[in-house]
Coordinates of C-alpha atoms in Angstrom, one line a residue:
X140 CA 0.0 0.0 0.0
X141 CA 2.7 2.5 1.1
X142 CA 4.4 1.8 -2.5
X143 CA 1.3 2.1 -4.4
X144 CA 0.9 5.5 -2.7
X145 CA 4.1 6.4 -3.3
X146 CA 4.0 5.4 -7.0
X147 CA 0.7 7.4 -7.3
X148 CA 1.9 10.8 -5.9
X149 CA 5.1 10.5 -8.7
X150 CA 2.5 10.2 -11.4
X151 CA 0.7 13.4 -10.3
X152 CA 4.2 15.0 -9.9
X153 CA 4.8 14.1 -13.6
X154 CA 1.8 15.3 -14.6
X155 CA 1.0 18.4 -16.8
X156 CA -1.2 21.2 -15.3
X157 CA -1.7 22.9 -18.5
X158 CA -5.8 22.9 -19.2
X159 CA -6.8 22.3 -15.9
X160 CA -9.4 24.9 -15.8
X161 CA -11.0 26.8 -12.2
X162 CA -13.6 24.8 -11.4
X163 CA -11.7 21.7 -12.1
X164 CA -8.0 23.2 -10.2
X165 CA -10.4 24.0 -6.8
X166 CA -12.3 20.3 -7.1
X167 CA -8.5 18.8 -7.6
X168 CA -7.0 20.9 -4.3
X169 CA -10.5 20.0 -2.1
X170 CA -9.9 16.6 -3.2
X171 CA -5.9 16.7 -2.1
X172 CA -6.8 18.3 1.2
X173 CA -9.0 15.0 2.2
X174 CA -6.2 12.7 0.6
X175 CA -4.0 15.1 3.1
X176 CA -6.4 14.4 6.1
X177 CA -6.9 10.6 4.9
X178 CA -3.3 9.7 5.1
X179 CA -2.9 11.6 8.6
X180 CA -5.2 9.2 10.2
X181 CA -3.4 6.1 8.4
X182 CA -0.2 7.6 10.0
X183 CA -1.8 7.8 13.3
X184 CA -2.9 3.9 13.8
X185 CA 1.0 3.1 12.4
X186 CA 2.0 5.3 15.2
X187 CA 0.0 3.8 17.4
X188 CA 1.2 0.5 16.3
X189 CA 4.6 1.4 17.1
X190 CA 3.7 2.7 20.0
X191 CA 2.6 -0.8 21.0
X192 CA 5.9 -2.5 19.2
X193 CA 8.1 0.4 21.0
X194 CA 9.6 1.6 17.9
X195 CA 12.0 3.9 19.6
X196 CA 14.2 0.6 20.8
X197 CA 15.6 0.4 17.2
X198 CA 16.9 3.9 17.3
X199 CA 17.9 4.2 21.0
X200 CA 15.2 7.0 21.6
X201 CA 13.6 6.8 25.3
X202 CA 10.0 7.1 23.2
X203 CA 7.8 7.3 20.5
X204 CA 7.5 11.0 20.1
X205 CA 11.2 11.2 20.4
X206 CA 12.3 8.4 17.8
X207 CA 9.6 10.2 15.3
X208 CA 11.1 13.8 15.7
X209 CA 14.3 12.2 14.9
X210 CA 13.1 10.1 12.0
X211 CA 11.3 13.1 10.2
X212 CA 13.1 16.0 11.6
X213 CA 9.9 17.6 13.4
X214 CA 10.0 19.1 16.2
X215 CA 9.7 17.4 19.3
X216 CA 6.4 19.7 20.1
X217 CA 5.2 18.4 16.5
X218 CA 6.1 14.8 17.1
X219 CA 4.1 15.3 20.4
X220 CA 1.1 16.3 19.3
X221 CA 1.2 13.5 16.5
X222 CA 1.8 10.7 19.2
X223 CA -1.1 12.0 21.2
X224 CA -3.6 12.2 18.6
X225 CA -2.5 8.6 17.6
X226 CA -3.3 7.8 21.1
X227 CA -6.5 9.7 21.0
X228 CA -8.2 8.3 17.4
X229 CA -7.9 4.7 19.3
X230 CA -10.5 5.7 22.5
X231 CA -12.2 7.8 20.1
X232 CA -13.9 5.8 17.2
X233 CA -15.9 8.3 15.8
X234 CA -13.1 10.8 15.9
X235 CA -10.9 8.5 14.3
X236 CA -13.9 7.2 11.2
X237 CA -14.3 11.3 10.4
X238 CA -10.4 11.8 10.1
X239 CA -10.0 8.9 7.8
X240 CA -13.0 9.2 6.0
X241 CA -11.4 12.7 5.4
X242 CA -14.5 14.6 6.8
X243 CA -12.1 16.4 9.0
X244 CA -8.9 17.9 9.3
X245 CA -5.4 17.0 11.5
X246 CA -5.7 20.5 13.1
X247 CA -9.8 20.0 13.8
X248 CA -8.6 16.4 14.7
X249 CA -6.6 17.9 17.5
X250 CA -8.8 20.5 19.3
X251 CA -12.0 17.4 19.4
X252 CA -9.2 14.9 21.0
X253 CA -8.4 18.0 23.5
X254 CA -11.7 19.4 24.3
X255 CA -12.7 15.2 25.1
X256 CA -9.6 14.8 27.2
X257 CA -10.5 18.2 28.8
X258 CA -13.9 16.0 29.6
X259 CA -12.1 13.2 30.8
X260 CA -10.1 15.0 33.1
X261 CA -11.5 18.1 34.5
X262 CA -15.5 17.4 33.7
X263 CA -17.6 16.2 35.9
X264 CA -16.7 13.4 38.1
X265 CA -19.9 11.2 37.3
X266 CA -20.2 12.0 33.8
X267 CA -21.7 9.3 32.3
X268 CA -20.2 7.9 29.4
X269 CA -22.7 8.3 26.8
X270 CA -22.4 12.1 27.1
X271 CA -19.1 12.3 25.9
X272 CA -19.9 9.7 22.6
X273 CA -22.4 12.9 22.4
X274 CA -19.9 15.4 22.7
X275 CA -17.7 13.8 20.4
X276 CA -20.3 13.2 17.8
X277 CA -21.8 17.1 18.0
X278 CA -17.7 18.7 17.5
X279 CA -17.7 16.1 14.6
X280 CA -20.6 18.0 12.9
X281 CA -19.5 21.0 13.6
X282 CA -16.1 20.3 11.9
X283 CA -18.3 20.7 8.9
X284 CA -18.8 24.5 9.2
X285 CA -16.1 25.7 11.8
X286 CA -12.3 25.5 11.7
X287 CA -10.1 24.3 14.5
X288 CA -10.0 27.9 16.3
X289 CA -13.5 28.2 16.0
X290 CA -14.1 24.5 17.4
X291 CA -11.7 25.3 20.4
X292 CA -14.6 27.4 21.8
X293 CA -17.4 25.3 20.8
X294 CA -15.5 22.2 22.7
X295 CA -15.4 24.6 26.1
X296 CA -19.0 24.7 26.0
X297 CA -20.1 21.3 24.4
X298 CA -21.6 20.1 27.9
X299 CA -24.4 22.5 27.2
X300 CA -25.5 21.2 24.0
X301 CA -25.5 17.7 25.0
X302 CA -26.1 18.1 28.5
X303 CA -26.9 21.7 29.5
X304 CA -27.6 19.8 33.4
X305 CA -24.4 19.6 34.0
X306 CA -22.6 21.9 31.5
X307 CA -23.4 25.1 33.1
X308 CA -22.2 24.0 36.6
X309 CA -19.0 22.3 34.9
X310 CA -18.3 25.6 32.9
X311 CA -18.6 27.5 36.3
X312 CA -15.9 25.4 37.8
X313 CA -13.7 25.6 34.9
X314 CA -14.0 29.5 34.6
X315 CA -13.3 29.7 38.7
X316 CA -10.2 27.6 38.3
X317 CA -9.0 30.1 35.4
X318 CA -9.5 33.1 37.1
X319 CA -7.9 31.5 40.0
X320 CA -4.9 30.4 38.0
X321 CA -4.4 34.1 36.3
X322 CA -4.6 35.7 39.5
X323 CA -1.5 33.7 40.7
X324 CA 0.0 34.5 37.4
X325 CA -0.3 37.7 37.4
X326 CA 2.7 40.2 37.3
X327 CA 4.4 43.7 36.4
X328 CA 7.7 44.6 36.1
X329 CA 9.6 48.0 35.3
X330 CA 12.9 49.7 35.2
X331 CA 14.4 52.4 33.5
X332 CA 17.0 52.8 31.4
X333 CA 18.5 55.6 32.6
X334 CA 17.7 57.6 29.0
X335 CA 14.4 58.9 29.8
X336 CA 12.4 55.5 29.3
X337 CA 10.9 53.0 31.9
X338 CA 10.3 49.7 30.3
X339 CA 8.4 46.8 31.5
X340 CA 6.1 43.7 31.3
X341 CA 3.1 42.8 32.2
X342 CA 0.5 39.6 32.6
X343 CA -2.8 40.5 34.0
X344 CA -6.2 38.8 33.4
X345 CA -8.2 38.2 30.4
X346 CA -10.7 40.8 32.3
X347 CA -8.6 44.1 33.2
X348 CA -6.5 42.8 29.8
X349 CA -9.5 43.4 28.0
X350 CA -10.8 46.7 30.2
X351 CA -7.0 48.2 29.3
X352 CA -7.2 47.6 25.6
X353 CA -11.1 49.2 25.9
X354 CA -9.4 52.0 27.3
X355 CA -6.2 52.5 24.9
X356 CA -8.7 52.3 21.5
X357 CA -11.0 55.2 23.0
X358 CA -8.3 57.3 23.3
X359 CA -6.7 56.2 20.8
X360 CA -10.0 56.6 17.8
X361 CA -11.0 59.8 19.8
X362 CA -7.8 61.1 18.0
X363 CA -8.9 60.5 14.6
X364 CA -11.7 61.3 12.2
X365 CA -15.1 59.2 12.8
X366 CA -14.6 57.8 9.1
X367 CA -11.4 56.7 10.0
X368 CA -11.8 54.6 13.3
X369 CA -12.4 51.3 11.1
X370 CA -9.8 52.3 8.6
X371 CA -6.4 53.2 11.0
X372 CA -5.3 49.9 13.1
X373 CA -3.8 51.0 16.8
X374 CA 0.2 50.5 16.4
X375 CA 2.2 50.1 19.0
X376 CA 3.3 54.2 19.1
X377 CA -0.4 54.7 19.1
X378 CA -1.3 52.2 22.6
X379 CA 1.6 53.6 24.0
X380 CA 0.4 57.0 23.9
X381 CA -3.0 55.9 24.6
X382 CA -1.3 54.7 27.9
X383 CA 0.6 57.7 28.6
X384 CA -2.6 59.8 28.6
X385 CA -4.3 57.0 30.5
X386 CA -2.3 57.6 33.5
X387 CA -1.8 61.4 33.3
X388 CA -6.0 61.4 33.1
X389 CA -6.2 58.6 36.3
X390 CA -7.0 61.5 39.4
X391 CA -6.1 61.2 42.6
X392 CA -9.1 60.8 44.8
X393 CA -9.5 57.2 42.8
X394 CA -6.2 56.2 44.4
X395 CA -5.8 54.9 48.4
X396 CA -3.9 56.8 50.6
X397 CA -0.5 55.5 51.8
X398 CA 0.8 57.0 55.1
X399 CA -1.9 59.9 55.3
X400 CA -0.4 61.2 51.4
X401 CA -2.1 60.8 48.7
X402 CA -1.1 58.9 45.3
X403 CA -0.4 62.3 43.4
X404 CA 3.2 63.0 42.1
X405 CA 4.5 65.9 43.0
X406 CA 6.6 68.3 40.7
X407 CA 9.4 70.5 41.7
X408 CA 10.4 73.7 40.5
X409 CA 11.3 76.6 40.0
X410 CA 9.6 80.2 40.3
X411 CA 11.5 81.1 37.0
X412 CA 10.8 77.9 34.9
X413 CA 7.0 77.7 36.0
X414 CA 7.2 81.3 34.5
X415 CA 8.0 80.1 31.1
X416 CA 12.3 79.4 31.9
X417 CA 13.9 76.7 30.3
X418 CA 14.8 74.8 33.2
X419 CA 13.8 71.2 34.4
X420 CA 11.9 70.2 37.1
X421 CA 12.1 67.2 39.8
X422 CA 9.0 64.6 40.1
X423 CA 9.0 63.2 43.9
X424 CA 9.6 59.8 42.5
X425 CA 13.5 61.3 41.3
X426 CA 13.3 61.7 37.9
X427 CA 13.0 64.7 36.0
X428 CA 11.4 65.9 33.6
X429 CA 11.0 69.1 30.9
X430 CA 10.3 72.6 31.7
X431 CA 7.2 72.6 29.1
X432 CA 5.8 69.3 30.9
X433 CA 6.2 70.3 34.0
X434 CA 3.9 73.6 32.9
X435 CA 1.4 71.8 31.1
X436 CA 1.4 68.8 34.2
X437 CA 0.6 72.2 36.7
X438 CA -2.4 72.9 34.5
X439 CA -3.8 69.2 35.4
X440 CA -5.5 68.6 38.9
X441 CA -3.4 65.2 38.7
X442 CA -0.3 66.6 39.5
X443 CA 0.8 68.8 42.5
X444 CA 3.5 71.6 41.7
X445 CA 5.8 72.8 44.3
X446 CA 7.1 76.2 43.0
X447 CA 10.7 77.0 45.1
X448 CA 11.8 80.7 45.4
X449 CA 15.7 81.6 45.9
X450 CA 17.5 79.2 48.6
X451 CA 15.0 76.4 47.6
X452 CA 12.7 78.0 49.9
X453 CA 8.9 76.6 49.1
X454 CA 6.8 79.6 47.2
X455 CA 3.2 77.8 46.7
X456 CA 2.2 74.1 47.0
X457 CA -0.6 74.3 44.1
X458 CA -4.1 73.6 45.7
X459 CA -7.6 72.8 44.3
X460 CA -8.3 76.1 44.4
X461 CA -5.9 76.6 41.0
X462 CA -7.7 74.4 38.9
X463 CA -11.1 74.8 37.1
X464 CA -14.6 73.1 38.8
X465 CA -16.5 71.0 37.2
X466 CA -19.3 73.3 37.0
X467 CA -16.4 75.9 35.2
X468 CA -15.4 73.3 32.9
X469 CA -18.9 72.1 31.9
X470 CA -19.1 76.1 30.9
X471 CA -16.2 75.8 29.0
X472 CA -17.2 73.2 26.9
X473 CA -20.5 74.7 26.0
X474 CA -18.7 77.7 25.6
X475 CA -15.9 76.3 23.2
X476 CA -17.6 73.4 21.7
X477 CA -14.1 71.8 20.7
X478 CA -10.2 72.8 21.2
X479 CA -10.1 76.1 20.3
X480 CA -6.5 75.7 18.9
X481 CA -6.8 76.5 15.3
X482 CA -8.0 74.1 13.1
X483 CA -8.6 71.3 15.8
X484 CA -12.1 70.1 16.0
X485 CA -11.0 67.6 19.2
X486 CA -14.0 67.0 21.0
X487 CA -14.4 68.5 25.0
X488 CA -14.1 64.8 26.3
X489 CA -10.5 64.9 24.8
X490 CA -9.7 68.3 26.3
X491 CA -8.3 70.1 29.1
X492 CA -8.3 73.4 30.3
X493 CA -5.8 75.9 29.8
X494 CA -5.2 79.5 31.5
X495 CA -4.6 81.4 29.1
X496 CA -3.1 83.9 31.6
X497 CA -0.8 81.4 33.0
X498 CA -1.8 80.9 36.7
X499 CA 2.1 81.3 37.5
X500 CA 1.5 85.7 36.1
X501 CA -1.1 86.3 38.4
X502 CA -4.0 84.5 35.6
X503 CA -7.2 83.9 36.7
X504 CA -9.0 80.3 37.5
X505 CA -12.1 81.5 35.6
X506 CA -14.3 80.4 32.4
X507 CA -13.0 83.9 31.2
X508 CA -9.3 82.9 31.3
X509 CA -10.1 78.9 30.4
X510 CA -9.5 77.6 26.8
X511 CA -10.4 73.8 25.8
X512 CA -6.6 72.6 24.6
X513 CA -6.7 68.9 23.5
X514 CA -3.7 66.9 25.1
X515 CA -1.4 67.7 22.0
X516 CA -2.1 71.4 21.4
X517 CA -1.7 71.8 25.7
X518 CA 1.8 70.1 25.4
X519 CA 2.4 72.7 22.5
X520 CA 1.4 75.7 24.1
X521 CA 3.6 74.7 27.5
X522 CA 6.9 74.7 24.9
X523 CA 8.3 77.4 24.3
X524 CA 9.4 76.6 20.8
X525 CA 6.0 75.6 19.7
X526 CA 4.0 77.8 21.8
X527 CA 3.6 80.4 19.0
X528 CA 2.2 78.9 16.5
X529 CA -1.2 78.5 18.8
X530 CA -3.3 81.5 17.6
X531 CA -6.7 80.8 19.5

C-alpha cells in the first residue's frame, strides 16, 4: 500500500497542469486536502502500532515522540502532538472514522481529542459515558462549518449542548479555576533605562486585559476622524500613547492613601521655569522631567507643583483652588464646543483646560481665562518653541 501511494503521488508529480481549468483546479485541491487528512489518520494507527511494538528501541530514543522527531526532523512539540492524537483516534472511534474518512482535518482532529480529554479529566466526576460519545459526535458535525479555532470554543462549552444539566455547573468550575490560576500568574515589572524611558512587562487577566485595551482604542480613535476609526489599526506608538494619557488622566481621589499622602506625584520647580524658563523640574519619584511638561502637568488637577523661590525655599504648594470646577469646565465646553487651537475640532471629552493667563503671572482660574486645549495642542502651548504657532 505505502508503494502504491508512493507510485501514485510521482505520477501526479509528472503530470502536466496545463488545461486544468477553475472549477476543475479548486475540485482537484478539495480533493488533495481529504487525501492530506486521509493519510494523517493512516499515519496515526502506524504510530499507534509502534507505539505498541516500541519503535524507539531500534533507534535508542527513550519514546515514540522522540524516535519520530528524529526520524522526520519535526520538532519534538510536532512529534508530540502526533503521538497523542494517535493515542487519541484509538478511544475515540468516531473521531478516528471522520479523520479517515477525510470529513475532517489533523488540526480539527486535535482540538476534538483535546476538548474530550478536557472532559475526561477536569469534567464532571460522574459523567456518564454516553455524554461524551455525544460530545464527540456534535464537535464532529461542527467540523463541517467551523475550523479548529473556532471549534476550540465550541469544545469549552459542548456540555451544554448535549447536556446543559451539567454543562453550566462544569463551565462555572472551569472559569473559577482560570481566574484562579491568572490571579497567581499575574505580574508587572519595570525599570528604567537611565535615557528617559521605563520599560516593562506585564501579565494580567483576560478581564482588566481586555478593560485596558477598551481604554487605549477610546483614546486612541477619539484622536482621529469618525470615518477613519475602522480604517487606521492601533500600532504600538499609538497604545503607547494611549497609555501615557491613560495615567496622566487617572486622578487622585481614585487612588488609596498611603501614610496619610495621597497617590499624586509631586513636581518640583522653580519660580522662573513655571514662568515660562527653560529649566527642568524634579518629580517626587526622582526623575526629572522638561520645563514645558512640567507647565502643562501644573495645569492638570493630577499633579501637585511645588514652586521654590531663591535658597529652595517653598513659594506655593498648588491647591484645588488653582484648577477649574466641574461646573467651570462644563461652561467651558459649552462655551468652546471643541479645542479652540486652530484648526482642531477635538472634542471636549479629549480636552483640558488651559489659562490662558498662566496661573504662575497672576491668571485667573475662571471660564474667562479657560480655553479647551486637546492633550497635544496643551503640550504645545507649555513649549516654548511651539507655543507660537497656537493663535486661538
Amino acid at each position: 500500500m505505502v508503494e502504491a501511494l508512493s507510485a501514485a503521488l510521482d505520477e501526479g508529480h509528472a503530470a502536466s497542469l496545463i488545461g486544468l481549468e477553475q472549477a476543475a483546479t479548486a475540485d482537484a485541491l478539495r480533493a488533495l486536502a481529504q487525501i492530506h487528512a486521509r493519510l494523517d489518520a493512516l499515519t496515526a494507527t502506524v504510530l499507534r502500532h509502534a507505539a505498541e511494538v516500541r519503535v524507539e528501541e531500534t533507534g535508542g530514543a527513550t519514546t515514540t515522540a522522540a524516535w519520530w522527531s528524529q526520524a522526520t526532523h519535526r520538532t519534538r512539540a510536532a512529534a508530540h502532538r502526533d503521538v497523542t492524537l494517535a493515542a487519541a483516534l484509538g478511544r475515540h472511534t468516531a473521531l478516528a472514522e471522520a479523520l479517515a474518512a477525510g470529513r475532517i482535518n489533523c488540526e480539527q482532529a486535535q482540538v476534538i481529542a483535546r476538548a474530550l480529554a478536557d472532559l475526561e479529566d477536569d469534567g464532571p466526576e460522574d459523567l456518564d459515558p454516553s455524554v461524551l460519545e455525544q460530545a464527540e459526535k456534535h464537535l464532529i458535525v461542527c467540523a463541517d462549518t467551523f475550523d479548529a479555532k473556532q471549534l476550540k470554543i465550541l469544545g469549552r462549552h459542548v456540555l451544554h449542548v448535549v447536556a446543559p444539566e451539567v454543562g453550566e455547573a462544569h463551565e462555572a468550575k472551569l472559569l473559577e479555576d482560570e481566574e484562579r490560576r491568572a490571579a497567581e500568574r499575574t505580574r508587572l515589572t519595570m525599570s528604567g533605562d537611565g535615557h528617559g524611558m521605563v520599560h516593562g512587562r506585564f501579565s494580567v487577566p483576560e478581564l482588566h486585559g481586555a478593560m485596558l485595551a477598551k481604554a487605549l482604542h477610546a483614546l486612541t480613535w477619539a484622536r482621529q476622524e469618525p470615518a477613519q476609526v475602522r480604517q487606521v489599526r492601533s500600532t504600538p506608538q499609538s497604545n503607547g500613547q494611549a497609555f501615557t494619557e491613560l495615567l496622566e488622566r487617572i486622578s487622585e481621589k481614585d487612588l488609596p492613601s498611603v501614610g496619610g499622602v495621597g497617590a499624586t506625584v509631586v513636581v518640583t520647580m522653580t519660580l522662573e521655569t513655571l514662568m515660562g524658563g527653560l529649566g527642568k523640574a524634579s518629580l517626587d519619584t526622582g526623575e526629572v522631567i522638561s520645563a514645558g511638561t512640567a507647565r502643562r502637568l501644573a495645569c492638570e488637577a493630577g499633579i501637585i507643583p511645588m514652586v521654590l523661590g531663591g535658597q529652595s525655599q517653598v513659594l506655593d504648594v498648588g491647591r484645588r483652588r488653582r484648577f477649574h470646577t466641574r461646573a467651570q469646565r462644563l461652561a467651558i465646553a459649552q462655551r468652546d464646543k471643541h479645542c479652540t487651537a486652530p484648526g482642531c475640532d477635538a472634542s471636549p471629552g479629549r480636552c483640558q483646560v488651559h489659562h490662558v493667563i498662566p496661573w504662575s503671572q497672576g491668571g485667573p482660574t475662571s471660564v474667562e481665562d479657560g480655553r479647551l486645549y486637546c492633550s497635544a495642542h496643551h503640550a504645545m502651548a507649555h513649549d516654548p518653541k511651539r507655543s507660537g504657532r497656537l493663535r486661538t
